[in-house]
Short mmCIF file of C-alpha atoms and ligand atoms in Angstrom, two decimals:
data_model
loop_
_atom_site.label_atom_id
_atom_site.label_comp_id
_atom_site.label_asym_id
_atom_site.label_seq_id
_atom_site.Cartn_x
_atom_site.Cartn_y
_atom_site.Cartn_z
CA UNK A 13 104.69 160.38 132.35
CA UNK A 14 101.37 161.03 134.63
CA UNK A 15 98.21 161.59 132.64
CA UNK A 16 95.98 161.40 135.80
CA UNK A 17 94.77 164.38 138.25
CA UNK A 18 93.82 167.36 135.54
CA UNK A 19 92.35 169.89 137.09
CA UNK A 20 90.26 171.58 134.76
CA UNK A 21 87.17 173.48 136.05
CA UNK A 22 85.07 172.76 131.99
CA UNK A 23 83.26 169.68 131.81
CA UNK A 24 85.51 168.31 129.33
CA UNK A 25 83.89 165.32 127.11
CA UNK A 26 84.22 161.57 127.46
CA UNK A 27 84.80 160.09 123.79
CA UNK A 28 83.63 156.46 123.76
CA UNK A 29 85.15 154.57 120.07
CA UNK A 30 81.81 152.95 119.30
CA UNK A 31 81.74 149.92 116.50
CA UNK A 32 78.79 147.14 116.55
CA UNK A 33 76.16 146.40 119.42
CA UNK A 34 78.30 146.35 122.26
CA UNK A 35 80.14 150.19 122.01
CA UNK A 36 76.64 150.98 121.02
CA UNK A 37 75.50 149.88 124.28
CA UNK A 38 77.74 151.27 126.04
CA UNK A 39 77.42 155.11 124.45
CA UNK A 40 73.73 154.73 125.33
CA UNK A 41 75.01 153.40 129.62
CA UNK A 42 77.51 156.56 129.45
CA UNK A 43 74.94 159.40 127.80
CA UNK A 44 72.73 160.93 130.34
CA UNK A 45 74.92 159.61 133.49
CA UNK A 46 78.20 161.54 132.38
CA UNK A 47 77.47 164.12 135.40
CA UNK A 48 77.48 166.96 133.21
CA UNK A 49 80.32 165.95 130.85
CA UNK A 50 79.46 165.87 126.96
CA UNK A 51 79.76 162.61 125.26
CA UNK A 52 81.28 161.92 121.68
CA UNK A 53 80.81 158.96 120.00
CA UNK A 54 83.18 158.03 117.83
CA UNK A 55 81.63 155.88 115.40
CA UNK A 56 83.20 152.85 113.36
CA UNK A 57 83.14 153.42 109.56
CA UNK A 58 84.50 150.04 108.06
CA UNK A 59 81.29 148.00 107.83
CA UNK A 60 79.50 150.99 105.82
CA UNK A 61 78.79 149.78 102.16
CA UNK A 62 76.52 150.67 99.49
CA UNK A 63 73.09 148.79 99.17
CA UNK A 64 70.39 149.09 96.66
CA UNK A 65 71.95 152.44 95.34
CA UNK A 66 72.01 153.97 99.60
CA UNK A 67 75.32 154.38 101.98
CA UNK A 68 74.16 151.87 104.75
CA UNK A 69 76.69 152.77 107.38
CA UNK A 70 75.50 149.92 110.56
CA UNK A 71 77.42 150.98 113.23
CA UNK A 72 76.42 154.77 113.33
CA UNK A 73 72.74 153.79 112.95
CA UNK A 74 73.12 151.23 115.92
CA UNK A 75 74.45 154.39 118.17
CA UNK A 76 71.90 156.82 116.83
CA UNK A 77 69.07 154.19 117.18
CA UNK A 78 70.57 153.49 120.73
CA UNK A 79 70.97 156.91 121.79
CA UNK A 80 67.43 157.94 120.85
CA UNK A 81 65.68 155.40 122.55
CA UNK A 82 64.52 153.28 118.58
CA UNK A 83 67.00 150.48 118.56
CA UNK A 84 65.33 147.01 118.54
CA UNK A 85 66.82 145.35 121.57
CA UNK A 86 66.69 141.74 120.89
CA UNK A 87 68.27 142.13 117.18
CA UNK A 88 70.61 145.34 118.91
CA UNK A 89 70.55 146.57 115.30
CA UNK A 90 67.83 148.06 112.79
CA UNK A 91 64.73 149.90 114.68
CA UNK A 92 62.32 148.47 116.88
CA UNK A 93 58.82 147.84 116.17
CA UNK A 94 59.80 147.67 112.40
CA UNK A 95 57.77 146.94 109.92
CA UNK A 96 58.88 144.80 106.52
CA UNK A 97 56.52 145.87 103.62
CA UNK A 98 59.47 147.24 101.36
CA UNK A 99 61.91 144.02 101.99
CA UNK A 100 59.40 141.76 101.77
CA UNK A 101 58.18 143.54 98.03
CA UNK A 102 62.02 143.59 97.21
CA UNK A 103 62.15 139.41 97.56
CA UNK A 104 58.32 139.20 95.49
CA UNK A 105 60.49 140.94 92.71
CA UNK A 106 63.65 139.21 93.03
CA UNK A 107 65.76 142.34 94.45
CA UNK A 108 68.62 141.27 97.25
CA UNK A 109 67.12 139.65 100.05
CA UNK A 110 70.73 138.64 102.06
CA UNK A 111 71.03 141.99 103.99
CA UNK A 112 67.32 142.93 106.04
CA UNK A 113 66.43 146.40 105.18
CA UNK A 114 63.18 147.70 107.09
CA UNK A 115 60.76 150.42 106.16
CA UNK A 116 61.87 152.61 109.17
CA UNK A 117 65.51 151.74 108.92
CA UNK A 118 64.85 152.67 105.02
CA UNK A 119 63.63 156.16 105.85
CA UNK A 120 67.06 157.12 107.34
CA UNK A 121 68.88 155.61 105.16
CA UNK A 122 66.94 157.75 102.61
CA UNK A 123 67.60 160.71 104.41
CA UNK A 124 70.93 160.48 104.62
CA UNK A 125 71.18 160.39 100.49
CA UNK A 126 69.58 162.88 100.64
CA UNK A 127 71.37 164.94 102.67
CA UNK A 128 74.30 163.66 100.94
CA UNK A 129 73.31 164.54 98.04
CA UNK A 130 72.68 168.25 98.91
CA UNK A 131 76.50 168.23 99.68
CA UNK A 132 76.70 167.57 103.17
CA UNK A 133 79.91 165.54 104.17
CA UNK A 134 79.13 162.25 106.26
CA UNK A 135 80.16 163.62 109.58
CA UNK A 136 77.44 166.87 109.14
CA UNK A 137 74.74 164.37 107.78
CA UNK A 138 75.09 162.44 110.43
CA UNK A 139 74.44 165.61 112.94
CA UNK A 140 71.47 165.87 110.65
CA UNK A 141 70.17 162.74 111.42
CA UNK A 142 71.35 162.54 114.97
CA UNK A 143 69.41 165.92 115.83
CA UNK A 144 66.33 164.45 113.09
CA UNK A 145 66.10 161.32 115.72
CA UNK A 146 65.96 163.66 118.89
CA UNK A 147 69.66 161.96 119.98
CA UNK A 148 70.16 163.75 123.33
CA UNK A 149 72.27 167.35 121.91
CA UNK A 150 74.77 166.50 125.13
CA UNK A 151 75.86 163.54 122.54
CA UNK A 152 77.79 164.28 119.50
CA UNK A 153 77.58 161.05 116.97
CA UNK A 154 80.80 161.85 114.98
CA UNK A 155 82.16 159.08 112.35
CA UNK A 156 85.27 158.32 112.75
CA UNK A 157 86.60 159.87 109.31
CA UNK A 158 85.20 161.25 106.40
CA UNK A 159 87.06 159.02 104.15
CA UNK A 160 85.57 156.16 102.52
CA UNK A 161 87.22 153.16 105.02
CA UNK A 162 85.99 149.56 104.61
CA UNK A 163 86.77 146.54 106.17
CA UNK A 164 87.38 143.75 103.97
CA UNK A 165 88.49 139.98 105.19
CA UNK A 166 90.48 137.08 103.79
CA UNK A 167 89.42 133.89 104.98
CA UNK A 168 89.32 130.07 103.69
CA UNK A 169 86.49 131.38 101.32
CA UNK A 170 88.32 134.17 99.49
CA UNK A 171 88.43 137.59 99.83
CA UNK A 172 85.18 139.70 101.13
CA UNK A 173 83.54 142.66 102.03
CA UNK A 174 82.84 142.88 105.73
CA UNK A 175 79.02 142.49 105.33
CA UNK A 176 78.97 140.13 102.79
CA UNK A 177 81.46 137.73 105.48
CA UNK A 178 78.99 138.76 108.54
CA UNK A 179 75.61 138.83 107.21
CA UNK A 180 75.79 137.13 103.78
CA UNK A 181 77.99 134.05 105.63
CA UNK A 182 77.33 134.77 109.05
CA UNK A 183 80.58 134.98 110.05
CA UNK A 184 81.12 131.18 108.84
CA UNK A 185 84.53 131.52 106.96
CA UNK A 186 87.99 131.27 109.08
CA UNK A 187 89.51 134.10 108.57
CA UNK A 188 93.19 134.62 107.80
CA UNK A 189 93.52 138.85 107.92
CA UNK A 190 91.68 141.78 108.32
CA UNK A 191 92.15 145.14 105.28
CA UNK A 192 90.73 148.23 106.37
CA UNK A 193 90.45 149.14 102.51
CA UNK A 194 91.16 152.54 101.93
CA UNK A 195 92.58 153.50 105.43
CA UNK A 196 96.11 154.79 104.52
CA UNK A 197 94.51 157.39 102.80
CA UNK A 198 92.01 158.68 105.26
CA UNK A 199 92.25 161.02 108.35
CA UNK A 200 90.34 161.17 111.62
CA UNK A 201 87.47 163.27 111.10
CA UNK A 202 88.17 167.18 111.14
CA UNK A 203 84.83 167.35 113.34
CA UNK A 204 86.39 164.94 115.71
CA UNK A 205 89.85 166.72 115.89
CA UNK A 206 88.51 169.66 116.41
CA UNK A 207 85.84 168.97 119.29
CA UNK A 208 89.33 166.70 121.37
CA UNK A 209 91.30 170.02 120.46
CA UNK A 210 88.46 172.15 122.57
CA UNK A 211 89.86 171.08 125.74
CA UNK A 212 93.52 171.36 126.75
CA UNK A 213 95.86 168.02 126.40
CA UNK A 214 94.82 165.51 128.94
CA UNK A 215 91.89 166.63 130.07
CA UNK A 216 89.08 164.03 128.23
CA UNK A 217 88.63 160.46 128.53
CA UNK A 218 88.66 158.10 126.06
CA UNK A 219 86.78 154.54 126.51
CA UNK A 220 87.22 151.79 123.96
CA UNK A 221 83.61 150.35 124.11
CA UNK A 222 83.54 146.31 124.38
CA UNK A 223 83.41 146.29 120.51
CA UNK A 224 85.32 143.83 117.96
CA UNK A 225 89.07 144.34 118.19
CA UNK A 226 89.79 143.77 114.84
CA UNK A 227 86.02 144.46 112.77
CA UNK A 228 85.35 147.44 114.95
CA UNK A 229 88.01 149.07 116.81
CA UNK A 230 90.42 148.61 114.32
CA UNK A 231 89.12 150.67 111.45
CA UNK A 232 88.95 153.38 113.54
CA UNK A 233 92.25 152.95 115.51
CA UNK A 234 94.18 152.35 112.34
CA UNK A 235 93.29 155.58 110.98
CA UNK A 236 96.87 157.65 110.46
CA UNK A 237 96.86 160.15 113.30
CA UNK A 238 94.19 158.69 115.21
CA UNK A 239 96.10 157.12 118.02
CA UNK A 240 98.38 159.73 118.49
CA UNK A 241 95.12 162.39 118.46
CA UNK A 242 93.45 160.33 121.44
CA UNK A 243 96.94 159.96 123.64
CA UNK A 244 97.43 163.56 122.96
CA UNK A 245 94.43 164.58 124.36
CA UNK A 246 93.37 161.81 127.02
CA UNK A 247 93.70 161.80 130.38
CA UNK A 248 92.85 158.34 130.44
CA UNK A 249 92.18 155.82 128.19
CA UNK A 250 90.13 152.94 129.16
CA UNK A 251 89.65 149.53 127.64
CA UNK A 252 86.87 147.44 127.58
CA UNK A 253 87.03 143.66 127.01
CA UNK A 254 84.94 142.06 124.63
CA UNK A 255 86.17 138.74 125.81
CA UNK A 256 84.11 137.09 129.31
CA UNK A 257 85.67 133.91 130.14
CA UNK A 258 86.23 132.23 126.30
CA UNK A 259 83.71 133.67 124.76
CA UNK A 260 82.40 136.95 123.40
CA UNK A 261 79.15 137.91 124.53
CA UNK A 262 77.44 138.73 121.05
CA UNK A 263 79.57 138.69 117.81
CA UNK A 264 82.66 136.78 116.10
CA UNK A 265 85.68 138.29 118.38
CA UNK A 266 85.98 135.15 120.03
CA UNK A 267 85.95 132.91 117.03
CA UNK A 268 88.43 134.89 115.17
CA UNK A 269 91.17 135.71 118.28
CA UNK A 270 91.08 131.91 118.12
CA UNK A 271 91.44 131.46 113.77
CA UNK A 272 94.29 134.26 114.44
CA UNK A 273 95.96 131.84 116.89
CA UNK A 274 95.30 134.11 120.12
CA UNK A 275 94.23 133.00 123.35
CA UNK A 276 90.98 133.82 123.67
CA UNK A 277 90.26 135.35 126.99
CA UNK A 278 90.55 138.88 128.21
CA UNK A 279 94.06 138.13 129.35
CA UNK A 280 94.73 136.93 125.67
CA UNK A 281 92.90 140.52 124.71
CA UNK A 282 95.13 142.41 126.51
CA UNK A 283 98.11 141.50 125.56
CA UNK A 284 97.03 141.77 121.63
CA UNK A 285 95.41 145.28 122.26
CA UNK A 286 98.63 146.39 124.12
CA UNK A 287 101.01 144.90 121.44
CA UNK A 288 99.53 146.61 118.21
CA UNK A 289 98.69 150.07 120.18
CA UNK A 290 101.29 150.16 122.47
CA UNK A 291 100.72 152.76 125.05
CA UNK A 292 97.83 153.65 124.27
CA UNK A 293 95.63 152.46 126.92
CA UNK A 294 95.94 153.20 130.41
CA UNK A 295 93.17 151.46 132.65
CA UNK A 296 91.99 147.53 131.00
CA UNK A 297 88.32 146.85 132.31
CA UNK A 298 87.62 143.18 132.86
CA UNK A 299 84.65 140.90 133.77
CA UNK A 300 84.89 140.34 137.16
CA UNK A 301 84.47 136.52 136.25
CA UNK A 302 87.88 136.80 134.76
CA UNK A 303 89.41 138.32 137.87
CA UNK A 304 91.65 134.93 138.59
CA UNK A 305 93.52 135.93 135.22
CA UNK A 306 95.03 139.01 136.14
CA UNK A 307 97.44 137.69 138.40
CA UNK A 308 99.79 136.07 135.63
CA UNK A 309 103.52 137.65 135.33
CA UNK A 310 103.10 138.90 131.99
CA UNK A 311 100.35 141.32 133.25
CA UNK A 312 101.73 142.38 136.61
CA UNK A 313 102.59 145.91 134.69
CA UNK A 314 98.70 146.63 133.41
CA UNK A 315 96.27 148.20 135.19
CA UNK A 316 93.50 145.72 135.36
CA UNK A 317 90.51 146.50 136.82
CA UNK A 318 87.52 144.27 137.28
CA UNK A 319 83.54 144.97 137.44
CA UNK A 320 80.57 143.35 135.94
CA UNK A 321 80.48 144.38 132.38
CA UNK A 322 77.52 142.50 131.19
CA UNK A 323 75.06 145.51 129.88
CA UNK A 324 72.09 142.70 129.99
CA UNK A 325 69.56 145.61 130.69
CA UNK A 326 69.34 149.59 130.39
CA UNK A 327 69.64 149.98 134.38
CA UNK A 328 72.53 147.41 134.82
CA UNK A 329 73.98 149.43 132.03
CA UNK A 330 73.87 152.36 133.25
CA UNK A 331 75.20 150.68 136.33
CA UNK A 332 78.18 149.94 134.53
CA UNK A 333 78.43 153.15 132.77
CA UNK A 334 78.55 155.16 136.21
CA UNK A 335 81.56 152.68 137.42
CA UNK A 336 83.38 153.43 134.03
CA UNK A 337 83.08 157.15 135.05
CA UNK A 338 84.94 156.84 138.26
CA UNK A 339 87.30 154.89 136.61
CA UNK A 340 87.99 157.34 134.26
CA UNK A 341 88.22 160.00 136.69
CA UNK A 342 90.59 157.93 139.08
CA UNK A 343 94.25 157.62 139.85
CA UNK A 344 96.05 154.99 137.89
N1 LIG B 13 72.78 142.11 110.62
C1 LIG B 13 72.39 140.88 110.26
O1 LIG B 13 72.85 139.90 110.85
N2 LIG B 13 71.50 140.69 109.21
C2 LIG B 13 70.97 141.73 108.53
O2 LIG B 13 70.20 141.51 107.60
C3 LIG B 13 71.34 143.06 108.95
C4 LIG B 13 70.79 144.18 108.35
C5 LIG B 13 71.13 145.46 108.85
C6 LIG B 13 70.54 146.61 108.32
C7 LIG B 13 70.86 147.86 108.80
C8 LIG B 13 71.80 147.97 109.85
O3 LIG B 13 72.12 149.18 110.33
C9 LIG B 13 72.41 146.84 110.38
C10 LIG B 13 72.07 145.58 109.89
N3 LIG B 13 72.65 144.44 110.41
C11 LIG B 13 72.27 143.19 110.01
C12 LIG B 13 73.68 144.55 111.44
C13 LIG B 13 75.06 144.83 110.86
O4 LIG B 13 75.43 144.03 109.80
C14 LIG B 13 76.09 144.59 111.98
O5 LIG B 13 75.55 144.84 113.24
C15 LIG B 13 77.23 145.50 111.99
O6 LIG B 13 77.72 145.90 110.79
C16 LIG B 13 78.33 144.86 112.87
O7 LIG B 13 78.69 145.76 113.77
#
């Protein structure tokens, strides 16, 4: 089957599948430079959890924060030029000081109980809060279901919730298996099916953001219906690898492909992506320091394409973004 060379004469959206700093990154290279083309970001719901009485949900913050210019750049989560007055009270009185809550970061997360608890669903309150933040309205923020999905891990250490493993034991504990609690259950977001049903079948692009295999992309991925949604609709769906060389650049992907006996390189990546979502994507971006991989047998039928991914500034970002672009747009 060919997916490539729609003509459609609509600027039909690119949907980027957005979970921790890096997807963030990457929705914030893509808006703006998407030559007219909307962009939805489809954001990662498995590390939301409930704290001090509020929904925190991380990854949608990091893309809101991202897309409206307030994300704190060094930490790539929480707002920049923060200030600590209410987390710092919280440890004077004893209150939970494991997970760093600051007063701006508090405000939204106010708002959004708020709005939640005038009986907007997740996916509208986070319109609210995307159009509160002055988030550019060519983006659409969606989450990527309405359902209450969280990641939980087994490891050496027992059984935990996804923050408590990443910011209560900073990612310390080898982990044995992933649960997206909740997920058989839950449906892609009706928001999100109906903005990829807009546009006739194979006429958007989909990019999987350089995000966490198995603590970002797949509680979104796993979703019933999800995969089958995206290849519906996509003309292409493009891959990003996480993986440079043996490492990750930010994050635990590397440490865990390796506790979940993978190799742990792109090529390694690849070949896990492809097995649990087979045919799903189309075009597999690389580091172009990983280029020497791509020649091995078992990858002579993947379209591997190589670039520097490394978003280590906005313009080098956006850089990267533009390339994605005519990636998506290109034969394959
Ligand atoms: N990450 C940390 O490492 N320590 C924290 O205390 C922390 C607080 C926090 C508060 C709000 C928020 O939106 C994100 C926060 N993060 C923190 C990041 C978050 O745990 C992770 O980035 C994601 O869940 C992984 O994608």
């Amino acid at each position: 089957m060919t997916r490539c060379g729609s003509v459609n004469e609509m600027p039909s959206p690119i949907v980027v599948l957005s979970g921790g700093g890096g997807g963030a990154r990457l929705a914030g290279a893509l808006s703006g430079g998407a030559k007219g083309r909307p962009l939805v970001v489809v954001t990662n719901t498995g590390d939301d959890f409930e704290h001090l009485g509020l929904l925190i949900c991380p990854d949608t913050d990091s893309v809101l924060y991202t897309l409206s210019g307030k994300i704190d750049p060094q930490r790539g989560w929480g707002r920049a030029e923060e200030s600590w007055l209410v987390f710092d009270e919280l440890k004077n009185i004893a209150g939970p000081s494991w997970f760093q809550v600051g007063d701006k970061d508090l405000a939204l997360h106010l708002l959004r109980a708020s709005v939640l608890s005038e009986g907007q669903g997740l996916v509208e309150a986070t319109h609210t809060l995307a159009r509160q933040l002055k988030v550019p309205d060519t983006v659409i923020v969606v989450p990527a279901t309405e359902s209450p999905v969280r990641t939980h891990v087994l490891t050496d250490r027992g059984r935990m919730a996804f923050q408590e493993y990443f910011v209560g034991q900073r990612c310390e504990p080898v982990l044995e298996h992933v649960v997206y609690e909740g997920v058989d259950a839950a449906s892609p977001s009706q928001r999100l099916v109906d903005l990829l049903n807009e546009h006739g079948t194979h006429e958007i692009d989909v990019v999987l953001g350089p995000s966490n295999p198995f603590l970002s992309l797949g509680p979104i991925l796993d979703i019933p219906g999800m995969v089958s949604l995206l290849r519906q609709q996509a003309r292409h769906v493009v891959a990003v690898s996480p993986i440079i060389g043996a490492r990750a650049l930010k994050g635990p992907a590397a440490k865990i492909m390796s506790e979940l006996g993978l190799p742990v390189s792109a090529a390694g990546w690849t070949l896990w992506m492809n097995e649990r979502y087979p045919e799903l994507v189309d075009i597999w971006v690389w580091d172009e320091a990983d280029e020497g991989l791509a020649n091995s047998d078992a990858l002579e039928s993947f379209d591997i394409r190589t670039t520097s991914t490394v978003m280590s500034d906005p313009a080098i970002a956006h850089q990267f973004g533009a390339w994605l672009l005519e990636a998506c747009a290109s034969e394959c």
